[in-house]
Coordinates of C-alpha atoms and ligand atoms in Angstrom, one line a residue:
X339 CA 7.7 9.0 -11.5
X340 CA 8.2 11.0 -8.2
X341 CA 10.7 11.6 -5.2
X342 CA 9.3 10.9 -2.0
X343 CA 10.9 13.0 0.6
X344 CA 9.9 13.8 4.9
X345 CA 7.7 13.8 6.1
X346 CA 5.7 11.8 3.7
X347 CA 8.4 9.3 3.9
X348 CA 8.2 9.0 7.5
X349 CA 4.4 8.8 6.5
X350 CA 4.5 5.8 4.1
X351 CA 7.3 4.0 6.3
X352 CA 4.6 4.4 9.0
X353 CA 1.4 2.9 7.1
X354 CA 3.7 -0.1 5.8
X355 CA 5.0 -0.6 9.5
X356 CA 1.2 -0.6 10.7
X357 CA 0.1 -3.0 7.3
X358 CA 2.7 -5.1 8.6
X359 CA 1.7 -5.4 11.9
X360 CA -2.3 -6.2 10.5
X361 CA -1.1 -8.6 8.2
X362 CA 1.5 -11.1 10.7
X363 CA -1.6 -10.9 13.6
X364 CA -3.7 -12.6 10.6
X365 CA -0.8 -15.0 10.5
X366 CA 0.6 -13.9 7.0
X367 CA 4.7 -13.8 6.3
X368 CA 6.3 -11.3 4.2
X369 CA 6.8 -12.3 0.7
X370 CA 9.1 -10.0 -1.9
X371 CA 8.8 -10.6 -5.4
X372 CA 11.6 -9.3 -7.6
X373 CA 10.7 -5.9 -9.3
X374 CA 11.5 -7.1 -12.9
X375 CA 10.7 -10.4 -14.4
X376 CA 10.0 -12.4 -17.7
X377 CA 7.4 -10.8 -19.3
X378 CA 5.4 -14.0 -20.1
X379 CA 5.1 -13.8 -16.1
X380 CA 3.1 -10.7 -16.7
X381 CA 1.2 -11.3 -19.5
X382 CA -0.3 -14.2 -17.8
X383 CA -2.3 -11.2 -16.2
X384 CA -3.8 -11.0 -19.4
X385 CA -3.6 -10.5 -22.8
X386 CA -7.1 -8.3 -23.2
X387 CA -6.6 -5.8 -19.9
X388 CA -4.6 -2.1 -20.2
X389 CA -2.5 -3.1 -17.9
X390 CA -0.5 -5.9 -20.2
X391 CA -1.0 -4.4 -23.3
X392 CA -0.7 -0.5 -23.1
X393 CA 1.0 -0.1 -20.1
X394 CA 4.1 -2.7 -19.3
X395 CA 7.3 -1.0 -19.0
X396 CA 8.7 -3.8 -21.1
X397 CA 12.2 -4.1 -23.1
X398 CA 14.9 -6.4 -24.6
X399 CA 17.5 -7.6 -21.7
X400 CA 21.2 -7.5 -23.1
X401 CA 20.5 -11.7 -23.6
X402 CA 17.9 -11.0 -25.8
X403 CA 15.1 -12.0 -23.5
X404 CA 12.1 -10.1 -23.2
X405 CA 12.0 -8.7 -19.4
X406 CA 9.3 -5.8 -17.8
X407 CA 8.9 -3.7 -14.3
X408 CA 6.3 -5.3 -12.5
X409 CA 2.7 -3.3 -12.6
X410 CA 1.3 -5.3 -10.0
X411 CA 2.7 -8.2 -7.4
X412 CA -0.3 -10.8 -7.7
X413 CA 1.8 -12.4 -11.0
X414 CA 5.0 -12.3 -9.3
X415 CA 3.9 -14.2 -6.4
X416 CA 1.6 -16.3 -8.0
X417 CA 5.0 -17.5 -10.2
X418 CA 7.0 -18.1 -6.6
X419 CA 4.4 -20.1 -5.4
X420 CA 4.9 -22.4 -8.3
X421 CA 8.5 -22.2 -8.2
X422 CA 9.2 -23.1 -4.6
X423 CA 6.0 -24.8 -4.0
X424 CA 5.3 -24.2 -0.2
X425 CA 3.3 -25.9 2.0
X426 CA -0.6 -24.7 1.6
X427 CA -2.1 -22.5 2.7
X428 CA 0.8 -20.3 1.4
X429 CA -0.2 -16.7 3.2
X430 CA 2.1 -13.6 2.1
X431 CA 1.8 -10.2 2.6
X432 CA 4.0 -7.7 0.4
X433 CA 4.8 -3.7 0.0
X434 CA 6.4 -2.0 -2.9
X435 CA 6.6 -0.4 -6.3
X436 CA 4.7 -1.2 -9.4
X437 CA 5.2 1.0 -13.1
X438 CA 2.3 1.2 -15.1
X439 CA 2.6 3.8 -17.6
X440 CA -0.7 5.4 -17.3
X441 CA -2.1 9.0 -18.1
X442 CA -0.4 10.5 -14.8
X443 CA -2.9 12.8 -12.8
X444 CA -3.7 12.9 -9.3
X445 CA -3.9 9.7 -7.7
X446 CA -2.6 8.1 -10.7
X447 CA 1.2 7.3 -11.5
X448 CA 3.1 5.5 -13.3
X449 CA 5.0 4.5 -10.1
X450 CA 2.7 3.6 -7.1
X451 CA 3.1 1.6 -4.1
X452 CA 1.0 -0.9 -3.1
X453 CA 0.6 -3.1 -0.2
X454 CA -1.2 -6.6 -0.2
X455 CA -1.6 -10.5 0.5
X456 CA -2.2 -13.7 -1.3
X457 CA -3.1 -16.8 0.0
X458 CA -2.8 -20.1 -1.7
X459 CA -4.6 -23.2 -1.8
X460 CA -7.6 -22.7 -0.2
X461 CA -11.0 -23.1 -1.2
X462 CA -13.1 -22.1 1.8
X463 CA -15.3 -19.1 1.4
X464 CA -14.3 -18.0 5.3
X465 CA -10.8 -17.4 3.4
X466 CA -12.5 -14.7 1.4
X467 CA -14.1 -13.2 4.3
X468 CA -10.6 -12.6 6.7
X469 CA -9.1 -11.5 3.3
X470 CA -11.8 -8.6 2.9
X471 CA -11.8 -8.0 6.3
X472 CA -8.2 -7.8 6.4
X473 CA -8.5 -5.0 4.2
X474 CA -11.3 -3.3 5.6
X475 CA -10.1 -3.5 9.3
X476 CA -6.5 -1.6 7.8
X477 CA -8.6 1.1 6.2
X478 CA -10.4 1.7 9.7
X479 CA -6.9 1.7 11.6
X480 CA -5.5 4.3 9.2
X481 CA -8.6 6.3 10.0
X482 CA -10.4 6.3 6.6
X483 CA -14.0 6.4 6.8
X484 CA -15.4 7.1 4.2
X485 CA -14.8 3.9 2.4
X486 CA -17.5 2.1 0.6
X487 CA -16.9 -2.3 -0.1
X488 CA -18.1 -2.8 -3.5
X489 CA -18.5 -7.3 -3.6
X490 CA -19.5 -9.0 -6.8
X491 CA -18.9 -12.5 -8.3
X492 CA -17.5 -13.3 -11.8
X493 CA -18.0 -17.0 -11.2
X494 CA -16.3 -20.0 -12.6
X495 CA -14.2 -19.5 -15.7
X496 CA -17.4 -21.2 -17.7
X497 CA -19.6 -18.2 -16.2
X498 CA -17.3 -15.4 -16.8
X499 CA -16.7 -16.9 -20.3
X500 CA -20.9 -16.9 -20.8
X501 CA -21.4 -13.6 -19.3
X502 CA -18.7 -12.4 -21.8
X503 CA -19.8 -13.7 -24.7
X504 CA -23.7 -12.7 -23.4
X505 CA -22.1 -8.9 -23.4
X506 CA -20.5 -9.2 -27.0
X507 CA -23.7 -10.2 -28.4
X508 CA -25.7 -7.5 -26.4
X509 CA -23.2 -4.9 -27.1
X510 CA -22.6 -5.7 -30.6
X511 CA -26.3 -5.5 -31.3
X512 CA -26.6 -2.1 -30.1
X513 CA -23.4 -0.7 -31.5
X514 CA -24.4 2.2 -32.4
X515 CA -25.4 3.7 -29.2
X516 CA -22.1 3.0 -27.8
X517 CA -18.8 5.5 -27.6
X518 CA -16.0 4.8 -30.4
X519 CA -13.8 4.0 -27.1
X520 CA -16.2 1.6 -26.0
X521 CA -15.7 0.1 -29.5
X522 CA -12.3 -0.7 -29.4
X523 CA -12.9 -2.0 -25.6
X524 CA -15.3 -4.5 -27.1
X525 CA -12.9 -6.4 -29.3
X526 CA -10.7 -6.7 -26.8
X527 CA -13.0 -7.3 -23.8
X528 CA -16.3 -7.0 -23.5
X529 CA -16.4 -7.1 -19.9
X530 CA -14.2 -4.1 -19.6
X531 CA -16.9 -2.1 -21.4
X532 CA -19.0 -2.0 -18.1
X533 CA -16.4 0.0 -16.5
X534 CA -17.0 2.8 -19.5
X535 CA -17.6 6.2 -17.2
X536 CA -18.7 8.1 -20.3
X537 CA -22.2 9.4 -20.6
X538 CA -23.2 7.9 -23.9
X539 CA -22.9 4.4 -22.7
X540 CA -24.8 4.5 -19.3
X541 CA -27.8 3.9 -20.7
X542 CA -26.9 0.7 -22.4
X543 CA -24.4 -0.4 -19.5
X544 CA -27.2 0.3 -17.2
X545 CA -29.4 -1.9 -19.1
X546 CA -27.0 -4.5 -20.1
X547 CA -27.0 -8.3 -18.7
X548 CA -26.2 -9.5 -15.6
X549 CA -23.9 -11.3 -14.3
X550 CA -25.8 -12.9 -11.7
X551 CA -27.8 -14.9 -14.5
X552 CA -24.9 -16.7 -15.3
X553 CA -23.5 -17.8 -12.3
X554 CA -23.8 -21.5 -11.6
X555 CA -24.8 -23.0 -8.4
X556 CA -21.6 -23.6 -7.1
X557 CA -20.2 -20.2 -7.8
X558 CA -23.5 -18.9 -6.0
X559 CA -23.1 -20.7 -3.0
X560 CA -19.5 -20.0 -2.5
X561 CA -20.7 -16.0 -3.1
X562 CA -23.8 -16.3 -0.6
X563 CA -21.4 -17.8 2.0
X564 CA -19.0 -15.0 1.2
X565 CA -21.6 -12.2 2.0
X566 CA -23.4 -14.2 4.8
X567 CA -19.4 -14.3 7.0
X568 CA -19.2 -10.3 6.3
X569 CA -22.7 -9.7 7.6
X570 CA -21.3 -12.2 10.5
X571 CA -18.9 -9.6 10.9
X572 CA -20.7 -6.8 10.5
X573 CA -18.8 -5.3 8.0
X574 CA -20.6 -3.2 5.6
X575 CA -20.5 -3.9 1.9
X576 CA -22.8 -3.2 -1.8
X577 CA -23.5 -5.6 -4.0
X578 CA -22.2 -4.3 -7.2
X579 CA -22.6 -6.7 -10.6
X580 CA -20.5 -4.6 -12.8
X581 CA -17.7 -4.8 -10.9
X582 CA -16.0 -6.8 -13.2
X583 CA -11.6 -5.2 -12.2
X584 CA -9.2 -4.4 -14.5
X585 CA -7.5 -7.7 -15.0
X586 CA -8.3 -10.9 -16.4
X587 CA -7.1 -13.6 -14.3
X588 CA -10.3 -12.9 -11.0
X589 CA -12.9 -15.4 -10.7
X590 CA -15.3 -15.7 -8.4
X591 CA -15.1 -13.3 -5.4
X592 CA -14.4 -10.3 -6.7
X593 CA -14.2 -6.4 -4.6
X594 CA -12.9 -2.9 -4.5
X595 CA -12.9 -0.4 -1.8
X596 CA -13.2 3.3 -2.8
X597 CA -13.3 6.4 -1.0
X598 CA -15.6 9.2 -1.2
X599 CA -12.9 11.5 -0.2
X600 CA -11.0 11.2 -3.8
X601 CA -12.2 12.0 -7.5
X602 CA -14.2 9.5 -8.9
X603 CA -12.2 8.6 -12.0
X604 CA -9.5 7.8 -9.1
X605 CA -10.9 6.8 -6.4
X606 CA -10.9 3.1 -5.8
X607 CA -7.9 2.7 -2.8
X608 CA -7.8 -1.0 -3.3
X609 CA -8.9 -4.1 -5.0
X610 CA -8.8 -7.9 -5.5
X611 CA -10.2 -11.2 -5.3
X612 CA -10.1 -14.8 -6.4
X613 CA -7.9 -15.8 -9.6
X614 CA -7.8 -19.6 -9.3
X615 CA -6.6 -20.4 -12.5
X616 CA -3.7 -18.0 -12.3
X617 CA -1.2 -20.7 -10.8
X618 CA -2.0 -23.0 -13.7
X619 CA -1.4 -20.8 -16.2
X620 CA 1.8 -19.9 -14.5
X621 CA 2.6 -23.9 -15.0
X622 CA 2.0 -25.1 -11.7
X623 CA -0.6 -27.5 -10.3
X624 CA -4.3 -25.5 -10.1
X625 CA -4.7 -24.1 -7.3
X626 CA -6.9 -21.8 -5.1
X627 CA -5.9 -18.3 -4.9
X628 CA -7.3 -15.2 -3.7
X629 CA -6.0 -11.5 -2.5
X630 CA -5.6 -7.9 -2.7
X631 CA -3.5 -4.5 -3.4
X632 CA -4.1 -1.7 -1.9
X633 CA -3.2 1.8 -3.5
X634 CA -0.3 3.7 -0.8
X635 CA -0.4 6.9 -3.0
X636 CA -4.1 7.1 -3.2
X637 CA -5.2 5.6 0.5
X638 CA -2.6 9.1 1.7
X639 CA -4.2 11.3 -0.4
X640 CA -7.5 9.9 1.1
X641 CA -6.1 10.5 4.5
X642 CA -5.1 14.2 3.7
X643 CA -8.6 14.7 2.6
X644 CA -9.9 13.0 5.9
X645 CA -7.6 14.8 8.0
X646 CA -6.3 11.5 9.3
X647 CA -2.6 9.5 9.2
X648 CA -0.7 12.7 9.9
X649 CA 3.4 12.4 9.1
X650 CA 4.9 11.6 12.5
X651 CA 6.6 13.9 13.9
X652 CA 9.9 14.1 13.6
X653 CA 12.0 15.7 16.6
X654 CA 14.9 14.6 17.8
X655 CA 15.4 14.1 21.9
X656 CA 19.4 15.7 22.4
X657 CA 20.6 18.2 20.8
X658 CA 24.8 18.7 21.4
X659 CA 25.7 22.8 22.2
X660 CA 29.7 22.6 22.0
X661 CA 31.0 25.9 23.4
X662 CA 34.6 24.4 22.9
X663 CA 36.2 22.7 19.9
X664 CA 33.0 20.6 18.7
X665 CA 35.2 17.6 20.1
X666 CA 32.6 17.1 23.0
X667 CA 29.7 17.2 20.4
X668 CA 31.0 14.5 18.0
X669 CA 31.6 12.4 21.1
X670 CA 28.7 13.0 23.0
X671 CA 26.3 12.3 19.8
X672 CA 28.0 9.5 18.9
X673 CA 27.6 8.1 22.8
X674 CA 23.8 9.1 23.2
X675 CA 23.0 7.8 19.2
X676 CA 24.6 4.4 20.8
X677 CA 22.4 4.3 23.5
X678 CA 19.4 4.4 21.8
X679 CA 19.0 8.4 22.1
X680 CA 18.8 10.3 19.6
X681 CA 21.4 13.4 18.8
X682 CA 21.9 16.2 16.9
X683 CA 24.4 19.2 16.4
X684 CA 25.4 21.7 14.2
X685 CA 28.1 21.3 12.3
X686 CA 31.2 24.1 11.8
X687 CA 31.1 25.5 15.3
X688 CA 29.2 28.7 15.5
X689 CA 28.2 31.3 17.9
X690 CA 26.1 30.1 21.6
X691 CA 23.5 31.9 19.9
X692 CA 23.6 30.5 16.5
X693 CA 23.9 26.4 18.3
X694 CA 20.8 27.4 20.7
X695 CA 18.9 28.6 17.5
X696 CA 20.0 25.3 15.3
X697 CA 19.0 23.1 18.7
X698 CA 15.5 25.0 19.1
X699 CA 15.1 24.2 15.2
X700 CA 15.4 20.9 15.8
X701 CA 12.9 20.2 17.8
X702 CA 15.0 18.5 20.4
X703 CA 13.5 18.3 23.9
X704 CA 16.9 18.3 25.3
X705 CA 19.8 21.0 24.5
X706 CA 23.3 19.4 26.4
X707 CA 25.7 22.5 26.6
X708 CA 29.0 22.0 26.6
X709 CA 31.6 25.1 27.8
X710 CA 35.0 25.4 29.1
X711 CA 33.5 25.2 32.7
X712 CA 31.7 22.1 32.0
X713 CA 34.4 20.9 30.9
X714 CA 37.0 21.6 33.7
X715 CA 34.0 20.2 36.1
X716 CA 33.5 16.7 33.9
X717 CA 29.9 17.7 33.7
X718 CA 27.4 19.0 30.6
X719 CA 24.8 21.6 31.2
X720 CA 21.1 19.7 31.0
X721 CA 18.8 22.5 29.6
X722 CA 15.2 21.4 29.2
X723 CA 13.8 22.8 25.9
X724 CA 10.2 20.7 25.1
X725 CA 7.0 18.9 26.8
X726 CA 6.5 18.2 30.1
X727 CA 10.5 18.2 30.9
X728 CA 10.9 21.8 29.6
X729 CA 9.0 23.0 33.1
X730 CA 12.0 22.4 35.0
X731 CA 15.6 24.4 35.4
X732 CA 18.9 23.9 33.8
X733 CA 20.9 22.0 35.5
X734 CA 24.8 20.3 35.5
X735 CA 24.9 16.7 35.0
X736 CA 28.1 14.6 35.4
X737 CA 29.9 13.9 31.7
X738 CA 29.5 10.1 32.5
X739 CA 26.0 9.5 33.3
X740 CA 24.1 12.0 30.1
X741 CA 22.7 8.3 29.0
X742 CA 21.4 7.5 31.8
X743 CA 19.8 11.1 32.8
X744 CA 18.3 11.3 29.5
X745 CA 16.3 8.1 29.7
X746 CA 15.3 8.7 32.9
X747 CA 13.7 11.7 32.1
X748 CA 12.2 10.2 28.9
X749 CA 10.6 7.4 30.9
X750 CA 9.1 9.6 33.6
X751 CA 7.9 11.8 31.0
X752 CA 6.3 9.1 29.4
X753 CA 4.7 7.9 32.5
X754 CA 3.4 11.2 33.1
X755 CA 2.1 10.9 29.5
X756 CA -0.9 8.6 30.3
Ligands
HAM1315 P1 -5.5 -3.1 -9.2 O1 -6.9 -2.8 -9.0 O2 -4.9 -3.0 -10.5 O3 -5.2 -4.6 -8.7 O4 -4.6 -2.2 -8.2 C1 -4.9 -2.2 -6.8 C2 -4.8 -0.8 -6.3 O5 -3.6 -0.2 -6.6 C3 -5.9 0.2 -6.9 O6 -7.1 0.1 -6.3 C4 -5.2 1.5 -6.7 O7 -5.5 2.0 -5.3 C5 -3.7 1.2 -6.8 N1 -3.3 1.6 -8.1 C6 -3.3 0.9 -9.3 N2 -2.8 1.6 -10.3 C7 -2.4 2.8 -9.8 C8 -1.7 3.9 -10.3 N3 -1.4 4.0 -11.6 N4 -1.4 5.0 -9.5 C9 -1.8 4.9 -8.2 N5 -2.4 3.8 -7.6 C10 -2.7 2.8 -8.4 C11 -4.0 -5.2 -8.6 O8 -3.0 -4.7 -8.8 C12 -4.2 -6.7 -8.2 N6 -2.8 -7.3 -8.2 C13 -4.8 -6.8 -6.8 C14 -4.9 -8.2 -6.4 C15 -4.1 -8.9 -5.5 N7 -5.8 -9.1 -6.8 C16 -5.6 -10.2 -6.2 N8 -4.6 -10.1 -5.5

């Protein structure tokens, strides 16, 4: 678990402000499942992935009932949707914390934000196609580059069900060329096994069935629509059969975007995909579903690699100088911070000296000096300290008009900005 303090604050406050915006153009509303729920919710995830069975932060509620922090929103919206049942298509986007408790190591927590959609009740392959472009078009905004689309398709549930049981019997008849990790994986999911990253099983995942074998027509068709909208769209992608994601419930389209700028053991920034079934098993009618997360932590530390998504920067326009009693400051803060501008001051007084050095620290573009002249005079002194504005002389301003001064200098500035 970790603190997040400025300016990465300011930072992730920033990429969720600019998901936001990406997400309600595409006509999606903002959707916030609670943080802890039933674990049955949850495990409807899937009994055979890491993520239900190693990893839930899980315990006994004070009722007795068995509750869990969420490790990922699909489960949690998929259970609203049957809950409140909306009108289709249902199209939410969401932003927050998930708990997994994982091996921590870089750009991998046990507390992560994500930010995603799901939509719904809808069949239509074009759905797929926004939703991946959705995500692709984000990453490009943020100014990653180097991100690869990896597409695949799992097929219907009678597929994914063949292609598994095709791996058990390949896998099991070669058992002895594959890791004692990849063992275990195999009882418990043989598709799982083609994610294995260790060097004794690349030969015989290389060599292992595919999946495109077992897809049947329709699950074919909907996938060749798929990749015929994103080479519409021109948006890159590689065909990847052993993508096969880390939970159960995915059907069908299924993708992950990684980065090239991140270790490869952590480096997808984002993943999703169909999970149709997923609303019946929650108890609701079946229904079509499809989405994606997208990892905050990882997609900044992508960023910091590429040298793009800086922290904004975090100045502050006024900054109070009170020569006097500090009486003028408090007001005058408290008047400007009204107003829409924003104050600072220090605190306990202090020499000229010792404000002027607190106000430079600040950043502010804008030091407003209070003495007892100023005072006597019903003025404040107006002493330019940053950008374009900090070319030009002190001057005295009345007391009553420091709002309207202010903003008028802002706004020119900002007109001379472009
Ligand atoms: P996921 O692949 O488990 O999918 O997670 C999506 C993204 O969350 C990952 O690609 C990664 O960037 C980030 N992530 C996951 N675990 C961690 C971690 N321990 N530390 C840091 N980042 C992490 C899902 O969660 C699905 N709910 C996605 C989805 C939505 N599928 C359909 N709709």
């Amino acid at each position: 678990m970790r603190d997040v303090l400025a300016p990465e604050s300011a930072r992730r406050r920033l990429l969720v402000d600019r998901f936001a915006q990406v997400a309600s153009l595409a006509g999606y509303d903002e959707m916030t499942p609670p943080l802890v729920e039933d674990l049955d919710v949850f495990r409807r995830v899937g009994d055979a992935t890491d993520v239900v069975t190693k990893e839930m932060y899980d315990f006994v509620d004070r009722d007795g009932s068995r509750i869990a922090l969420r490790p990922e929103m699909t489960a949690g919206v998929v259970r609203a949707f049957v809950q409140h049942n909306p009108l289709v298509p249902w199209k939410v986007w969401y932003s927050g914390t998930n708990f997994r408790h994982e091996r921590p190591q870089k750009g991998r927590y046990r507390m992560f934000d994500q930010l995603g959609v799901e939509v719904l009740g809808v069949d239509d392959p074009d759905l797929d196609v926004e939703v991946i472009a959705l995500a692709a078009d984000f990453f490009g905004n943020v100014g990653l580059n180097d991100v690869t689309l990896l597409v695949n398709s799992l097929g219907e549930q009678g597929d994914r069900q063949a292609y598994t049981e095709a791996l058990r019997a390949y896998f099991e008849s070669n058992i002895d060329g594959l890791s004692e990790a990849s063992r275990e994986t195999l009882k418990r999911n043989p598709l799982r096994v083609l994610d294995s990253k260790r060097g004794e099983d690349r030969a015989l995942v290389a060599a292992a069935p595919n999946i495109d074998e077992f897809l049947s027509d329709a699950a074919r068709g909907h996938f060749d629509r798929v990749l015929a909208g994103l080479d519409s769209l021109d948006i890159a992608y590689e065909r990847t059969p052993r993508l096969v994601r880390g939970l159960d419930y995915y059907r069908r389209t299924t993708f992950e975007f990684t980065s090239g700028a991140l270790d490869s053991a952590q480096n997808a920034v984002g993943g999703g995909g169909r999970y149709d079934g997923l609303s019946e098993a929650m108890g609701g009618s079946p229904t079509d579903g499809i989405g994606f997360a997208l990892g905050v932590d990882r997609i900044l530390l992508a960023a910091d690699a590429e040298g793009a998504f800086p922290a904004p920067e975090s100045s502050v326009d006024t900054f109070v100088v009170d020569m006097v009693d500090g009486t003028h400051a408090l007001a005058i803060t408290h008047e400007l911070r009204r107003a829409g501008i924003s104050s600072e001051r220090r605190f306990g007084g202090g020499s000229v000296k010792a404000q002027m050095r607190s106000a430079d620290r600040s950043g502010a573009r804008f030091a407003l000096i209070v003495g007892e002249d100023e005072v006597a005079e019903g003025t404040v002194t107006l002493r330019p300290m940053r950008g374009i504005a900090s070319d030009g002389e002190q001057r005295r301003i009345p007391r009553h008009s420091i709002a309207g001064e202010i903003r008028g200098l802002m706004d020119s500035e900002h007109r001379g900005d472009q």
